[in-house]
Coordinates of C-alpha atoms and ligand atoms in Angstrom, one line a residue:
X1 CA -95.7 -190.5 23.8
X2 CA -92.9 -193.4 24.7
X3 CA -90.6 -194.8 22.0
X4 CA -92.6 -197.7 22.7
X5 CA -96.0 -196.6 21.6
X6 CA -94.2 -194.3 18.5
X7 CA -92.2 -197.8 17.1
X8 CA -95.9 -199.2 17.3
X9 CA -98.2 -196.6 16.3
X10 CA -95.0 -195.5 13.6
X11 CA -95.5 -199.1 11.7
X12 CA -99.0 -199.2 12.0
X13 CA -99.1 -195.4 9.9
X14 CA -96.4 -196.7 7.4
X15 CA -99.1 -199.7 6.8
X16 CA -101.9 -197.3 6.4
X17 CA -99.9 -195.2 4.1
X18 CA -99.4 -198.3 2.2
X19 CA -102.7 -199.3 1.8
X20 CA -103.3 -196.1 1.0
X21 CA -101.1 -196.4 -2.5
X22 CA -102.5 -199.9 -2.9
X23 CA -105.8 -198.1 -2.9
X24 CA -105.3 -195.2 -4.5
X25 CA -107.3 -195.8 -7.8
X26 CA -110.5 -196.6 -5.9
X27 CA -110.6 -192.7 -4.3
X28 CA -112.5 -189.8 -7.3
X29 CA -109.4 -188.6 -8.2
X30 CA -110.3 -185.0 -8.0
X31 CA -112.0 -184.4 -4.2
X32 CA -116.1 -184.6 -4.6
X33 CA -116.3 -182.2 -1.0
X34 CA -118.5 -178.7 -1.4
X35 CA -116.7 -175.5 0.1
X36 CA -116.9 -175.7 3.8
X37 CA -118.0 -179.5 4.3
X38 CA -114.5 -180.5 5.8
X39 CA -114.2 -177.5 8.5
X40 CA -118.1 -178.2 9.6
X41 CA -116.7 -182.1 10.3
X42 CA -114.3 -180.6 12.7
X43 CA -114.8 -179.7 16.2
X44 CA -114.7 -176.2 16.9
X45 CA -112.9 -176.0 19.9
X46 CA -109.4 -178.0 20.4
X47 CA -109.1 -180.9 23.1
X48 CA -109.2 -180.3 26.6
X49 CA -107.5 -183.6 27.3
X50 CA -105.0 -185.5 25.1
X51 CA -106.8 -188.1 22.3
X52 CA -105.6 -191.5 20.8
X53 CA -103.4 -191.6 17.7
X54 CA -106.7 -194.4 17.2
X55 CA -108.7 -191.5 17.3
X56 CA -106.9 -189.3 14.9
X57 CA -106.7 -192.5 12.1
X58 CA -110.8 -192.5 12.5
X59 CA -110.7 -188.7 11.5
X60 CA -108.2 -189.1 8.8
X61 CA -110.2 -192.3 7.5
X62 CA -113.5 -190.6 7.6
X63 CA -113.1 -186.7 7.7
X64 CA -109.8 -186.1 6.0
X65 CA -109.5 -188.6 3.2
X66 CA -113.1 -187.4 1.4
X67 CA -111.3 -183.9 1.3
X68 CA -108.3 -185.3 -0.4
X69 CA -107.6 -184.8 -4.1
X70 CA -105.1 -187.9 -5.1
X71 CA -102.4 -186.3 -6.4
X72 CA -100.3 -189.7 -6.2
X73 CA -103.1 -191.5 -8.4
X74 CA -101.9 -192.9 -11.8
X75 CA -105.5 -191.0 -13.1
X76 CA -103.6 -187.8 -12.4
X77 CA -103.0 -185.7 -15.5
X78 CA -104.1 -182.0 -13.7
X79 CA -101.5 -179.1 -13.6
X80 CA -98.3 -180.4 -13.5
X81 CA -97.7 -184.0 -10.9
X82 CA -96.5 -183.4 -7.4
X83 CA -94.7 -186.7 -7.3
X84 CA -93.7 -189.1 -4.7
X85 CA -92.3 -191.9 -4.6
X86 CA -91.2 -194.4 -1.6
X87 CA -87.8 -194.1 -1.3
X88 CA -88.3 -190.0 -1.3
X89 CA -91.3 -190.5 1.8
X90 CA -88.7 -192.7 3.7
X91 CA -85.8 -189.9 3.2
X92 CA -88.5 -187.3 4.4
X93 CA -89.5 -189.4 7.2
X94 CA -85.8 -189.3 8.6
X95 CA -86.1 -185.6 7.9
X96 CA -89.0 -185.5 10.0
X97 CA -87.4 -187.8 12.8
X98 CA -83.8 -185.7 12.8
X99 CA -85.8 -182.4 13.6
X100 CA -82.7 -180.9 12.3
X101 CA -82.7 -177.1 11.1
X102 CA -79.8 -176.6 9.1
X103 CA -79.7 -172.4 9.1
X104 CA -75.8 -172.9 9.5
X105 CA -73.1 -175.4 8.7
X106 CA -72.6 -175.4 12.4
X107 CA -76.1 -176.5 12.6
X108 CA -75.9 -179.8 11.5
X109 CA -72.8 -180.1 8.8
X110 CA -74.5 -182.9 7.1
X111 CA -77.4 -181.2 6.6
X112 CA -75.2 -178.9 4.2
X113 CA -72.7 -180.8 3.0
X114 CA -75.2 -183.5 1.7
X115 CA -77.0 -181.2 0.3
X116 CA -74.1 -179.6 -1.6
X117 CA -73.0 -183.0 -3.0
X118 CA -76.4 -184.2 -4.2
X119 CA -76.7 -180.7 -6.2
X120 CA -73.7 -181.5 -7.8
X121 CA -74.6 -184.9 -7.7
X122 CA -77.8 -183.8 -10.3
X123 CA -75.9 -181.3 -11.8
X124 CA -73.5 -183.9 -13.2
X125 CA -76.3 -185.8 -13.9
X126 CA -78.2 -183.3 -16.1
X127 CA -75.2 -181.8 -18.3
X128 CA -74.8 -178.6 -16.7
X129 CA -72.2 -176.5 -17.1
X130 CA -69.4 -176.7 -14.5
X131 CA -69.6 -173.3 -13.3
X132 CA -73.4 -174.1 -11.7
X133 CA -71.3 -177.0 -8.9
X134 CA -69.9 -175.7 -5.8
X135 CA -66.8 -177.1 -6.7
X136 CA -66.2 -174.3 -9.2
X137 CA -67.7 -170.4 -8.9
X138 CA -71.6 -171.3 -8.4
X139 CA -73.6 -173.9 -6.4
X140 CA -76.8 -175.2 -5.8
X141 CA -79.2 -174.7 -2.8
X142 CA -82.6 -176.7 -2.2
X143 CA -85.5 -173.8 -2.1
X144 CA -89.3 -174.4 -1.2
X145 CA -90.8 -173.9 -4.6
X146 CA -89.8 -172.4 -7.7
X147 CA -91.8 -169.1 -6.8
X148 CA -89.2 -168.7 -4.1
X149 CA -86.3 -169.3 -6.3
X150 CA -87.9 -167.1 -8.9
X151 CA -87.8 -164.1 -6.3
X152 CA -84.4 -164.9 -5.1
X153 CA -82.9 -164.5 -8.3
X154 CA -84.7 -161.4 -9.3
X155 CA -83.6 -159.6 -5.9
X156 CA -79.8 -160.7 -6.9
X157 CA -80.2 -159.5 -9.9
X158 CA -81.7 -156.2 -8.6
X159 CA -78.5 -155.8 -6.2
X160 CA -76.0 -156.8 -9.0
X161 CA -77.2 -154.1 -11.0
X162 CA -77.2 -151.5 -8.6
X163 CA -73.9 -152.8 -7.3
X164 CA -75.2 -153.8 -4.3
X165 CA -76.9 -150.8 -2.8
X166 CA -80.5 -151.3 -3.1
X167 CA -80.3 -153.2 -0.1
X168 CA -79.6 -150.2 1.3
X169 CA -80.9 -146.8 0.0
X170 CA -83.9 -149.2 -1.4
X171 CA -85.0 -150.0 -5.1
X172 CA -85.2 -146.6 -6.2
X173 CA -83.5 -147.2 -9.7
X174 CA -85.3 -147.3 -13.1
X175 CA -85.2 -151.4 -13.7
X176 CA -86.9 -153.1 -15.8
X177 CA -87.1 -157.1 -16.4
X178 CA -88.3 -159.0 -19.4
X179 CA -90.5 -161.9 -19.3
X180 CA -92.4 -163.9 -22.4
X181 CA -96.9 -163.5 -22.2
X182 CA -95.9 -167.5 -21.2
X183 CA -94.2 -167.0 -18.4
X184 CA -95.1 -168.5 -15.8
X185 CA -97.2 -166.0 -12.9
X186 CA -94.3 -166.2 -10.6
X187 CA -92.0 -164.4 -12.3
X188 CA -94.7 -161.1 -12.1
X189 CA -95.1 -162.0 -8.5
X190 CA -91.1 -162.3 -7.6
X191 CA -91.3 -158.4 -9.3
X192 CA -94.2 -157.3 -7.6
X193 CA -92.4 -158.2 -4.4
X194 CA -88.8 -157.0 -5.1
X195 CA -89.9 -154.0 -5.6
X196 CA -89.3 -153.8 -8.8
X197 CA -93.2 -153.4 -10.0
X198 CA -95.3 -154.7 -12.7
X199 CA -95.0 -151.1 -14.8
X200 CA -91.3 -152.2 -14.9
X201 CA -92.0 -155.5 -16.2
X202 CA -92.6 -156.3 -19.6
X203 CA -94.0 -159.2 -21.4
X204 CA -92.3 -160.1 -25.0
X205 CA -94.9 -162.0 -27.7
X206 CA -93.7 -165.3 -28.9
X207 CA -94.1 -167.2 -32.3
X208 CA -96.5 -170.0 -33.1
X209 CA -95.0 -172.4 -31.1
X210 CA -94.9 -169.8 -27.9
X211 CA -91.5 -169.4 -27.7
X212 CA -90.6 -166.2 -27.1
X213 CA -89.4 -164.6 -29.8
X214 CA -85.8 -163.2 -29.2
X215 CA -85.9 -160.1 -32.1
X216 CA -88.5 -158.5 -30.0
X217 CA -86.6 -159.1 -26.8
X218 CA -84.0 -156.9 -28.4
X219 CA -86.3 -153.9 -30.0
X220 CA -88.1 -153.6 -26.7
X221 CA -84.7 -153.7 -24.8
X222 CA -83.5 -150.7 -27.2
X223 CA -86.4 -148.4 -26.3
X224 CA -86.3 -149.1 -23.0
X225 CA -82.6 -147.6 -22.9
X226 CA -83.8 -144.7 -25.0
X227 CA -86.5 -144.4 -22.6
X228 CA -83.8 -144.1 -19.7
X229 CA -84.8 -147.8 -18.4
X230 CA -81.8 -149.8 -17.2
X231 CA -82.4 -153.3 -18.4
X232 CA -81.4 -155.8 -16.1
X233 CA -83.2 -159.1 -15.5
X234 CA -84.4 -162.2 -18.6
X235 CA -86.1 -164.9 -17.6
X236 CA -86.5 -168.0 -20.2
X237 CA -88.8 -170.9 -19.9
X238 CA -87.2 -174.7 -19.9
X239 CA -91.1 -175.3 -20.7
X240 CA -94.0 -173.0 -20.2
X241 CA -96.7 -173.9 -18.0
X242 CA -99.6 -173.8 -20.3
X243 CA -98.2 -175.6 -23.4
X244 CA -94.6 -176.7 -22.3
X245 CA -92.6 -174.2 -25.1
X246 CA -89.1 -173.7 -24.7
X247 CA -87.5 -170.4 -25.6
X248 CA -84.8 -170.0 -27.8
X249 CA -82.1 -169.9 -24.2
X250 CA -79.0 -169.3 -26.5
X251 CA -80.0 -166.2 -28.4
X252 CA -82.1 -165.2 -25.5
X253 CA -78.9 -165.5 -23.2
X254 CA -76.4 -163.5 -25.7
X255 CA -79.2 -160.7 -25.6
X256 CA -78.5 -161.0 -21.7
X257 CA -74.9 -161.0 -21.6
X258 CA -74.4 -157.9 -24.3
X259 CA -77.4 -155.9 -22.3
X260 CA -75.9 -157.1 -18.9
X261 CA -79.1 -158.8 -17.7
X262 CA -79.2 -161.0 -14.9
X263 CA -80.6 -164.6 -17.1
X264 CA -82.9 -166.8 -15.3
X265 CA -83.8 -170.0 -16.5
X266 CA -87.1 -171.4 -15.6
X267 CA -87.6 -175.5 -16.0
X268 CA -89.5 -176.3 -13.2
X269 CA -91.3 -178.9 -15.0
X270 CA -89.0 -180.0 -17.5
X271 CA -85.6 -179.5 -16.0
X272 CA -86.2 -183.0 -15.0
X273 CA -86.3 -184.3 -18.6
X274 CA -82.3 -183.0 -19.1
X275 CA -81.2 -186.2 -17.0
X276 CA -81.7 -187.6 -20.2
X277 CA -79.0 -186.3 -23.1
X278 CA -81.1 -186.5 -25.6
X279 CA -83.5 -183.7 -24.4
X280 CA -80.0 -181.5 -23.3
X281 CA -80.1 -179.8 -26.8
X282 CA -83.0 -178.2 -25.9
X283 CA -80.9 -176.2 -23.4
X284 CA -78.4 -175.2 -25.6
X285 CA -77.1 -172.2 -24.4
X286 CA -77.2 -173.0 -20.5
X287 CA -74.0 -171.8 -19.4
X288 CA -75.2 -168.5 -20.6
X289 CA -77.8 -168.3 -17.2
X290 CA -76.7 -166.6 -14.3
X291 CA -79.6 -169.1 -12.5
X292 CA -81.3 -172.2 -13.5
X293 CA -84.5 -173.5 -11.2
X294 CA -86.0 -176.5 -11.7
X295 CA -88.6 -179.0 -9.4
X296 CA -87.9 -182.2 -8.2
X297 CA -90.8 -181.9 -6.6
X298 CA -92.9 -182.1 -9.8
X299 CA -91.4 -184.9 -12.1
X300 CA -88.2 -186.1 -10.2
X301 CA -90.5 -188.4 -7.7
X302 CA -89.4 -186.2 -4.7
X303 CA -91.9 -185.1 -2.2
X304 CA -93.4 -181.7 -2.5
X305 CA -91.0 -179.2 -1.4
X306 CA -87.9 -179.2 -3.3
X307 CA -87.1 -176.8 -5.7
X308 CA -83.5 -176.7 -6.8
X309 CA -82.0 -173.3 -7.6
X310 CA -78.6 -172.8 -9.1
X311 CA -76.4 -169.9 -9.4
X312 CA -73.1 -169.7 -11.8
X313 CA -71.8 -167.4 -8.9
X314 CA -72.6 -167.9 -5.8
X315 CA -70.9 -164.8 -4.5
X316 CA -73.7 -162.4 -6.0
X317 CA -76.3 -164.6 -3.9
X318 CA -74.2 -164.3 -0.9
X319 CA -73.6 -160.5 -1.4
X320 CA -77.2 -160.3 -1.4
X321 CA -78.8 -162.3 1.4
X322 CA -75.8 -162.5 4.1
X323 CA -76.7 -161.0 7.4
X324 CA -74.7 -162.1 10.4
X325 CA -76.4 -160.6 13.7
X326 CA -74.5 -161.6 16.7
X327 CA -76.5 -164.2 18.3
X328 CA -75.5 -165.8 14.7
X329 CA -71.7 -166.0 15.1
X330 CA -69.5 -168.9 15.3
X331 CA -66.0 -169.9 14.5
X332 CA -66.8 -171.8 11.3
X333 CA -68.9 -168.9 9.8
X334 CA -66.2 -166.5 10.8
X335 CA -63.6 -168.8 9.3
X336 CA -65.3 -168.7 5.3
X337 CA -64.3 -171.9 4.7
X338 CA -68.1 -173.5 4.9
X339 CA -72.0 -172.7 3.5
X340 CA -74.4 -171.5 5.4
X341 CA -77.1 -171.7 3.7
X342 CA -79.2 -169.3 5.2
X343 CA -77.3 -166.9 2.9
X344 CA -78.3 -168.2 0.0
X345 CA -81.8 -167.7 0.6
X346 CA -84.8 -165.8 1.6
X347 CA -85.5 -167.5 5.1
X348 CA -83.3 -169.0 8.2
X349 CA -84.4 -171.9 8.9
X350 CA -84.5 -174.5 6.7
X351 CA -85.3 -178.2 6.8
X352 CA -83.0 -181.1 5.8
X353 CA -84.7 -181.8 2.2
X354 CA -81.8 -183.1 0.4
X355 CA -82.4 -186.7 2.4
X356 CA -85.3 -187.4 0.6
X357 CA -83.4 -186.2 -2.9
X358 CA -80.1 -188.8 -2.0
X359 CA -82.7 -191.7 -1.5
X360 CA -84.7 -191.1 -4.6
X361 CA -81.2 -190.7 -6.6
X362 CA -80.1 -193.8 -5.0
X363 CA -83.1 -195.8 -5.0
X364 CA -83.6 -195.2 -9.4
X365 CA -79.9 -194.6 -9.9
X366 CA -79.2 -192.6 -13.1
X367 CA -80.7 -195.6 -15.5
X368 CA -83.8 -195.6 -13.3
X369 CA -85.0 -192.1 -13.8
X370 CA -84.0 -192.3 -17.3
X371 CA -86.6 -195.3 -17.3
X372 CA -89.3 -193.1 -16.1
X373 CA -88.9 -189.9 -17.6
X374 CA -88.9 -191.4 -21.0
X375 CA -91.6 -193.8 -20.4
X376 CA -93.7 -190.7 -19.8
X377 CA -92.7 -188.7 -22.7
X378 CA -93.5 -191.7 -24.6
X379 CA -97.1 -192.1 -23.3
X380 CA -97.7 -188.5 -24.0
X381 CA -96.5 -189.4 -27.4
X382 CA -98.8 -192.5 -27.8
X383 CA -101.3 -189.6 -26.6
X384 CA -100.6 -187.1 -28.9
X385 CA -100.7 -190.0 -31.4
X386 CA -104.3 -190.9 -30.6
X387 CA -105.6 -187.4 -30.9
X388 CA -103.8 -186.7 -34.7
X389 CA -105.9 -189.7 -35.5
X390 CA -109.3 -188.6 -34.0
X391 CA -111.7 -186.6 -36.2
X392 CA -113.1 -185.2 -33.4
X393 CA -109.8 -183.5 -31.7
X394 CA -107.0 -182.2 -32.5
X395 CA -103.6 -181.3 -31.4
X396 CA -103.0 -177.8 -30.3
X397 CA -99.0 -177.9 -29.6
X398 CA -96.5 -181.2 -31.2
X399 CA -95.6 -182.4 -27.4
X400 CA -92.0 -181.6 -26.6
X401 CA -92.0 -183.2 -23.2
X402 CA -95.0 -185.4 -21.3
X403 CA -97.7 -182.6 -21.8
X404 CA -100.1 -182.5 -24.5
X405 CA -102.3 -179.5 -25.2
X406 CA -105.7 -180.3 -27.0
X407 CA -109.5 -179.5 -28.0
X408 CA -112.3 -180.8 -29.6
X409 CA -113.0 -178.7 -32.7
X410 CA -116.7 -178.4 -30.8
X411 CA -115.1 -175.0 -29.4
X412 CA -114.5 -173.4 -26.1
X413 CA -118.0 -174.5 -24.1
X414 CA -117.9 -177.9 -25.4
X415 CA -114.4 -178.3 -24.4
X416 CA -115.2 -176.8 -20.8
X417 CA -118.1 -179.5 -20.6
X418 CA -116.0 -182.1 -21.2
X419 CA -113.7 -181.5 -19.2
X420 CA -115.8 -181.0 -16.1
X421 CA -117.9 -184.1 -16.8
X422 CA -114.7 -186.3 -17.3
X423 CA -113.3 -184.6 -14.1
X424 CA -117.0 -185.4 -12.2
X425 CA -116.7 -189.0 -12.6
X426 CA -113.6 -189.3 -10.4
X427 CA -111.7 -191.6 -12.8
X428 CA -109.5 -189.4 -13.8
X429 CA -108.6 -185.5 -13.3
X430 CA -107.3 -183.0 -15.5
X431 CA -107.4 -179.6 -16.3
X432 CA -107.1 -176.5 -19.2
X433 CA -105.1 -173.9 -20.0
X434 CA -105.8 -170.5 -23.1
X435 CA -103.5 -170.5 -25.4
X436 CA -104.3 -167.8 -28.5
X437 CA -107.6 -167.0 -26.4
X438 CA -108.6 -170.1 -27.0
X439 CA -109.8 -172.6 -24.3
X440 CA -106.9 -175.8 -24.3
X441 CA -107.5 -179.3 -22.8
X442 CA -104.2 -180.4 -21.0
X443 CA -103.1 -183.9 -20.5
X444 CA -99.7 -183.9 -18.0
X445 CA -98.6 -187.4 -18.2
X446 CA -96.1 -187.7 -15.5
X447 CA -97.4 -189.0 -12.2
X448 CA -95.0 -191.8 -10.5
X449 CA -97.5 -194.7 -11.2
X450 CA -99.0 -194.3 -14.4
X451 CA -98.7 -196.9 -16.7
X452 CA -100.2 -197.3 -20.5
X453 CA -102.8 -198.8 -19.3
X454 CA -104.3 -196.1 -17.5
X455 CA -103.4 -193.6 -20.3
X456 CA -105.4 -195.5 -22.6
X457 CA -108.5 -196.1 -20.3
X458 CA -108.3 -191.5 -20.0
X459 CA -108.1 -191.7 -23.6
X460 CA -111.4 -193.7 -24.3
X461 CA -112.7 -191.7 -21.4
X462 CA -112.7 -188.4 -22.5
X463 CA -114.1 -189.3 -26.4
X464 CA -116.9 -191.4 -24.9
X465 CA -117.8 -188.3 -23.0
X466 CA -117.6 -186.1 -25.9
X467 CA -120.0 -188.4 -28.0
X468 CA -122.1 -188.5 -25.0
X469 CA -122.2 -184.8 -24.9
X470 CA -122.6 -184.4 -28.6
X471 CA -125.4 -186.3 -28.6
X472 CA -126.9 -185.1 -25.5
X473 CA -126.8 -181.5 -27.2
X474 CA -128.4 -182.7 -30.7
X475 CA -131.3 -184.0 -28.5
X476 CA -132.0 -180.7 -27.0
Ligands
LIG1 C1 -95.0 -175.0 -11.6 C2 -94.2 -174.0 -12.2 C3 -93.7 -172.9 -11.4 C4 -94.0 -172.7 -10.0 O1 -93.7 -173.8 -9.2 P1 -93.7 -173.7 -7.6 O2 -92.5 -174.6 -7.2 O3 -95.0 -174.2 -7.1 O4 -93.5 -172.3 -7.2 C5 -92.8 -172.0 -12.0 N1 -92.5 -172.1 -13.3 C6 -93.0 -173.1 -14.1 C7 -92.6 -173.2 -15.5 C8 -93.9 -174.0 -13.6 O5 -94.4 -175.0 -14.3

């Protein structure tokens, strides 16, 4: 392809991604396509001669686009968001254009050194504690997902407590890790995989509001000792998946620092909400962690991936992941004074992601994102509002953030049914969650481009349908 034909074809795809957001609301939110319809579209064998970029738009128009759930709709309220936003697709598109794979300083300095700004950049603008910018003992690295940063920190924390030799004789040490029945699936994964194992993990009950509750941290710690356990990883949620609880970080983290557990913090939702101070006291406690993830990929209207993963000492990362083979040498490495990045990490290679982070933290500026983030907790409010009035609903958890967790008092079935024939006529989507066994309806209020408006319309929705349902089932 010439420059000429990309500059042409490249503004004609910027337009169709345009109309694509001007359209957005007029797609079933939630894909309509039956297991297997989308691969049977597609030819079976790959091109023998080169196609049109014209031909490709027809397949993405009318193959692609039916199999396409709209995350970037307004009518999204599923899981948690997976935000855009334009000024994040424009960094990403530069990211895309660069090609650059910044493994090493050496690689592409920019690549790192922007990337070590913005996360002190956010750190600043969040309230963390000093010791998580690179400027003093820790740092902050851009990381796929928060799985990823969950695993990082658990095989640091494996290495720190057996003073860096399981890297080498292997994780044949008695460890154990603590975790709340809310923590998000992750965290069991990250110790399946560091070979720590699931026997060695254990899950600590929480109160009414599922926080997890710190005086049974502590008794299961002390018979784990007397057991001949060696305690040495806590994670805490900055908002639970299912009902968006926050545990109790300070006492949590003093239970860490006396038992000499690595503490992870996990706000990969609701990190986002400590840009504004008057959420920050629900971190109290912070500078306790040893790591603190959170997405900007979720609620920070940054393209899916960027997870941001900082450490209070970066040194105990570095410990743990540097591996210089020789075809990896340079003078700058060799000289200490720089990042590479690669060390701070699972993988090598790694994409320049903190481009599209810069725009959107240009583009909103600090005021901006403040705009957002509390125009959704206040719509989730209004929400929760709407259900404490209904006779029909109720309210399962008082919203902390921009998730709220409901039912209708019908029960478990009848909540189910709802939900799918809401979620069938494509207006909106959304999705459920257990909480005390019990089947939850959850309403994540976040997505770039939803305004009150559309809030409201989900609202009258999903009562309409239960009426209709209601009555439906009296008939029968
Ligand atoms: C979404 C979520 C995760 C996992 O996020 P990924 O970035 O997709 O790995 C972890 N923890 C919590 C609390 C989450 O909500």
């Amino acid at each position: 392809m010439s420059t000429e034909q990309f500059r042409k074809e490249g503004k004609r795809i910027i337009d169709w991604i345009a109309d694509y957001y001007e359209n957005v609301e007029n797609f079933p939110v939630l894909s309509q396509v039956t297991p297997g319809e989308i691969i049977s579209s597609l030819p079976e064998n790959p091109p023998q001669k080169g196609e049109s970029i014209d031909a490709m738009m027809r397949d993405i128009d009318n193959k692609i686009m039916r199999g396409i759930t709209h995350w970037q709709s307004p009518n999204f309220y599923a899981f948690f968001p997976s935000n855009t936003s334009f000024p994040s697709i424009l960094g990403d598109l530069i990211s895309s254009g660069l090609g650059v794979q910044g493994m090493l300083w050496a690689t592409s300095p920019a690549a790192t050194e922007l990337e070590t700004r913005v996360l002190d950049w956010l750190a600043g603008m969040m309230g963390m504690p000093e010791k998580f910018k690179s400027t003093s003992t820790g740092g902050g690295v851009i990381q796929d997902t928060a799985s990823t940063s969950a695993l990082t920190a658990v095989i640091a924390a494996r290495e720190r407590a057996t003073n860096f030799q399981s890297n080498k004789i292997g994780a044949r040490h008695k460890l154990v890790a603590y975790i709340s029945s809310q923590t998000h699936s992750s965290l069991e994964k990250a110790i399946k995989m560091a070979g720590i194992g699931t026997d060695n993990l254990r899950l600590i009950g929480v109160n009414d509001k599922f926080e997890m509750r710190p005086e049974l941290l502590d008794k299961q710690i002390q018979l784990d000792k007397a057991d001949g356990y060696i305690p040495f990883f806590i994670c805490a949620a900055l908002g639970t998946t299912s009902s968006n609880a926050v545990d109790p970080i300070r006492k949590i983290g003093e239970i860490a620092g006396r038992e000499n557990c690595w503490f992870h913090i996990d706000g990969a939702m609701s990190g986002t909400a400590m840009i504004c101070p008057e959420y920050r006291h629900y971190m109290d406690g912070v500078e306790l962690a040893d790591s603190f993830v959170f997405n900007p990929h979720k609620w920070m209207f940054t393209n899916f991936d960027c997870d941001v993963f900082w450490v209070g000492n970066r040194n105990e990362l570095i410990n743990t992941f540097s591996i210089l083979p020789e075809y990896l040498k340079n003078k700058t490495t060799e000289s200490g004074t720089v990042f590479d990045y690669r060390d701070w990490h699972v993988q090598l290679g790694r994409r320049f992601r903190s481009l599209k982070l810069w725009f959107v933290i240009r583009h909103y500026g600090i005021e901006g994102l403040q705009f957002h983030i509390r125009k959704h907790i206040e719509m989730a409010h209004d929400f929760a509002g709407w259900i404490k009035q209904s006779t029909d609903f109720e309210l399962v958890v008082d919203p902390l953030f921009n998730l709220v967790c409901f039912c209708h008092k019908n029960g478990d079935d009848f909540n189910m049914k709802i939900m799918n024939k809401v979620n069938e006529t494509g207006k909106i989507y959304f999705t459920h969650t257990k909480l005390n066994n019990k089947i939850v309806l959850r309403m994540s209020i976040g997505q770039t481009h939803t305004e009150p408006v559309h809030v409201k319309a989900a609202w009258d929705l999903i009562k309409q349908s239960a009426v209709q349902l209601e009555s439906e089932e009296k008939l029968f």
